[in-house]
Coordinates of C-alpha atoms in Angstrom, one line a residue:
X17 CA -14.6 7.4 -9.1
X18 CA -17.5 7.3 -6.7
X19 CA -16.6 6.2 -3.4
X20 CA -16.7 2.3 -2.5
X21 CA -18.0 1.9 1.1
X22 CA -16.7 -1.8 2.5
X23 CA -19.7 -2.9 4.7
X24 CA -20.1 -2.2 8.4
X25 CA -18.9 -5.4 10.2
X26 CA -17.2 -5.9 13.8
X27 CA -14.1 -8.2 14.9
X28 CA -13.1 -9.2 17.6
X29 CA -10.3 -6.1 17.3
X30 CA -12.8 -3.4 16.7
X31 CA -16.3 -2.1 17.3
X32 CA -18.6 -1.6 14.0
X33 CA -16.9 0.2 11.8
X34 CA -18.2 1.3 7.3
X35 CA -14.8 2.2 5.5
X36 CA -15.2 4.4 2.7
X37 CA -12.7 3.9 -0.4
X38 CA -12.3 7.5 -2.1
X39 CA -9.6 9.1 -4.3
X40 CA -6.8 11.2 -2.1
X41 CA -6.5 14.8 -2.3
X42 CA -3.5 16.7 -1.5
X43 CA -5.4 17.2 2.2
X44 CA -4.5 13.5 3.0
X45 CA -1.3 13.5 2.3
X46 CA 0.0 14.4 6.7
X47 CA -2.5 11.1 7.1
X48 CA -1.1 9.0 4.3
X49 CA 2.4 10.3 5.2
X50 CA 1.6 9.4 9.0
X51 CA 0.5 5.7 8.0
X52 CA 3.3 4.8 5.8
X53 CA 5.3 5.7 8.7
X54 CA 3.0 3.8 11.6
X55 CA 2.3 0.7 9.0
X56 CA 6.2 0.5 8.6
X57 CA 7.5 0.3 12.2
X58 CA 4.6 -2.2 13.1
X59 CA 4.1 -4.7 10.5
X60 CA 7.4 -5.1 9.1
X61 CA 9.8 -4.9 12.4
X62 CA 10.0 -9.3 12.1
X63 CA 11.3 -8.7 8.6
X64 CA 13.4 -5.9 8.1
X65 CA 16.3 -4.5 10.7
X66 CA 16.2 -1.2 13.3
X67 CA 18.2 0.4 10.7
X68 CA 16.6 -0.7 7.7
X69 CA 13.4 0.4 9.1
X70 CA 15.0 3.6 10.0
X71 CA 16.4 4.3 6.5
X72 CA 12.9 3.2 4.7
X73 CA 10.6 5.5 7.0
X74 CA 13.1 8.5 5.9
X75 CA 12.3 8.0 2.7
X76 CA 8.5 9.7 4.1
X77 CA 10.0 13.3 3.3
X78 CA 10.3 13.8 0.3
X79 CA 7.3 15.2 0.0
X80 CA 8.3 16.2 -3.8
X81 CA 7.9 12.2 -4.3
X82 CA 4.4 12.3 -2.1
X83 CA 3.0 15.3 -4.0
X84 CA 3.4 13.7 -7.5
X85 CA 2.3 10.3 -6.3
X86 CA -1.0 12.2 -5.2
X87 CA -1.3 14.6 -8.0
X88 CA -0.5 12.0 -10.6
X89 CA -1.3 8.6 -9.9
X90 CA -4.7 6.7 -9.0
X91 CA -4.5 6.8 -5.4
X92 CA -7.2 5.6 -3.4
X93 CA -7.5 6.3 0.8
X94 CA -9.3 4.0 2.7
X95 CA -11.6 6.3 5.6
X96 CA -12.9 5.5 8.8
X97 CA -14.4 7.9 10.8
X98 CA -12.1 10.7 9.4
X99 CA -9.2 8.8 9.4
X100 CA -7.4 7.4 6.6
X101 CA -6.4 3.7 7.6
X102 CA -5.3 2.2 4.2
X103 CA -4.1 4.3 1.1
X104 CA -2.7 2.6 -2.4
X105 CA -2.0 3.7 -5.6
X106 CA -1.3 2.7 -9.4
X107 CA 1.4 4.7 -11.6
X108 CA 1.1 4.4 -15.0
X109 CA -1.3 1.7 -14.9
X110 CA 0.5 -1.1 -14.4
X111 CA 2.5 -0.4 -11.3
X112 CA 1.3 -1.1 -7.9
X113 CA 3.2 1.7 -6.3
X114 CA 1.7 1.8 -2.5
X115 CA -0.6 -0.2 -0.5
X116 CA -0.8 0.2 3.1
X117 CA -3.5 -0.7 5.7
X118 CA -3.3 -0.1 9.7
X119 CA -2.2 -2.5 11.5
X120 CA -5.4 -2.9 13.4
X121 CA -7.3 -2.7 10.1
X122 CA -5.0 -5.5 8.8
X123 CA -6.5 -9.5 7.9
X124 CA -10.5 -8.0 7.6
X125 CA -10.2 -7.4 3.8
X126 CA -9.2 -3.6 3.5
X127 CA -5.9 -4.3 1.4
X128 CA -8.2 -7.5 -0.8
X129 CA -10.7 -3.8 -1.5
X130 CA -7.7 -1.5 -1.8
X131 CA -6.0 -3.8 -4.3
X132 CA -8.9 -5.1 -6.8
X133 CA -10.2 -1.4 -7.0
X134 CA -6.7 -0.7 -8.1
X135 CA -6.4 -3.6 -10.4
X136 CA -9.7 -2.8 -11.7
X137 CA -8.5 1.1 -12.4
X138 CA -5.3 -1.0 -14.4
X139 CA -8.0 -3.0 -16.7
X140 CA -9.8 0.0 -17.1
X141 CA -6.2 1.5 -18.3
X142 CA -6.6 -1.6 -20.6
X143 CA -2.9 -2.8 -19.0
X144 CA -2.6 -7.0 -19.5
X145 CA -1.1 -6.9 -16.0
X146 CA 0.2 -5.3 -12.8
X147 CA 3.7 -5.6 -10.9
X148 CA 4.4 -4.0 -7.8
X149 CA 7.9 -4.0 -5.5
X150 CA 6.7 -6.2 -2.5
X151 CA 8.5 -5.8 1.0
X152 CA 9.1 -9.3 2.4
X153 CA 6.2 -8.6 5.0
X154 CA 4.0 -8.1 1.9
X155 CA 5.4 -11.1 -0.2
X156 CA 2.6 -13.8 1.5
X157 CA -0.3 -11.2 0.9
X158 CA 0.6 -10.6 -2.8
X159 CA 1.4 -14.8 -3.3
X160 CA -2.7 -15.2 -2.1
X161 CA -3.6 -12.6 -4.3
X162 CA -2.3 -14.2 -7.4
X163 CA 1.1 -12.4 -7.9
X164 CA 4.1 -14.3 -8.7
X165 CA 7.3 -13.7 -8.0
X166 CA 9.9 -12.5 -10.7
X167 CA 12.8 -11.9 -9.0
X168 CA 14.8 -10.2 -5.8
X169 CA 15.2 -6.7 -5.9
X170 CA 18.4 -4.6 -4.0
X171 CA 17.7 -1.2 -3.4
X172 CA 20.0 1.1 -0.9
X173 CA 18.5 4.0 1.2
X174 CA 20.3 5.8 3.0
X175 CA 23.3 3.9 2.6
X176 CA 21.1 0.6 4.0
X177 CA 20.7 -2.2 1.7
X178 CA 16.9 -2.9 1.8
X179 CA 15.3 -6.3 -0.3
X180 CA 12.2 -6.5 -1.7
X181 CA 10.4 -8.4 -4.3
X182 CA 9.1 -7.7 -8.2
X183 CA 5.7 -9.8 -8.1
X184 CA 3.6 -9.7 -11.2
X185 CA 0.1 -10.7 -12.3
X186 CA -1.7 -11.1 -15.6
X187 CA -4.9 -10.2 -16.4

C-alpha cells in the first residue's frame, strides 16, 4: 500500500497539520499500544464505568494478541509528525477489528480515512461486507457511516461485564 497523506488543514484545536496513512510495523506497536490505552480513558469515560474502563485497557498486554493483530492483519497507522494518532485494522477481510483516533484528532475525518481505506482493503479482499464490534461511544460514528446494528454483544474481562455492539455493512 503506498501511503495515503490526508491534506494539510487547521482547526480551531490544532495548528496545520498532513497525516500520513501507512501500514504498521511491529515498531509502532508501544504507539498503538499507548493510544488504545489514551483513546480509551478519554473518549469513552461517559459510556462505560471506572471499572469497566479499567478491565478493557488491561486487555493492552497481551501483547501475544497485539503481535498477531500487526503481523497478520491489514493494519493501517495514522502519522503525524512521528506520532501515530489513529491506527485500525481488518482481520480476515471482513472484520473491522480496531479503529482508534486521538482524541484531539477526533471529528476532522481521520477515522472517515482510516475506515474507507480499510473497507476498500475488504473489497479488494472481494468480502460483500464488513462487521465490526462497536463500543457504545463508537455506535453513533459507525450508524453515519452506514453500519447497522445486528445485535447487543456481552463480553466479560476481567470478571467486568462490558457491552458492545455487532454493526454490519454491505457492499
Amino acid at each position: 500500500m503506498s501511503n495515503i497523506i490526508l491534506a494539510s488543514k487547521t482547526s480551531p484545536h490544532m495548528n496545520a497539520y498532513e497525516i500520513i496513512i501507512r501500514q504498521a510495523t511491529m515498531n509502532d506497536m508501544a504507539m498503538i499500544q499507548q493510544l488504545f490505552v489514551e483513546t480509551i480513558q478519554s473518549s469513552c469515560k461517559n459510556d462505560y464505568s471506572e471499572e469497566q474502563l479499567v478491565a478493557w485497557i488491561s486487555t493492552v498486554v497481551n501483547l501475544d494478541r497485539w503481535s498477531m493483530a500487526l503481523s497478520e492483519e491489514y493494519f493501517l497507522v495514522a502519522v503525524d509528525e512521528g506520532k501515530v494518532v489513529g491506527f485500525g485494522a481488518l482481520k480476515d477481510g471482513n472484520y473491522l477489528d480496531f479503529i482508534y483516533v486521538d482524541q484531539t484528532y477526533q471529528r476532522h475525518g481521520l477515522a472517515e480515512r482510516l475506515l474507507h481505506a480499510l473497507e476498500n482493503e475488504a473489497l479488494k479482499q472481494n468480502s460483500t461486507s464488513i462487521t465490526t464490534d462497536a463500543s457504545k461511544t463508537a455506535v453513533p460514528f459507525f450508524t453515519k457511516m452506514d453500519y447497522q446494528h445486528v445485535h447487543e454483544n456481552k463480553r466479560t474481562i476481567s470478571g467486568m461485564e462490558i457491552i458492545n455492539y455487532r454493526m454490519e455493512k454491505s457492499f
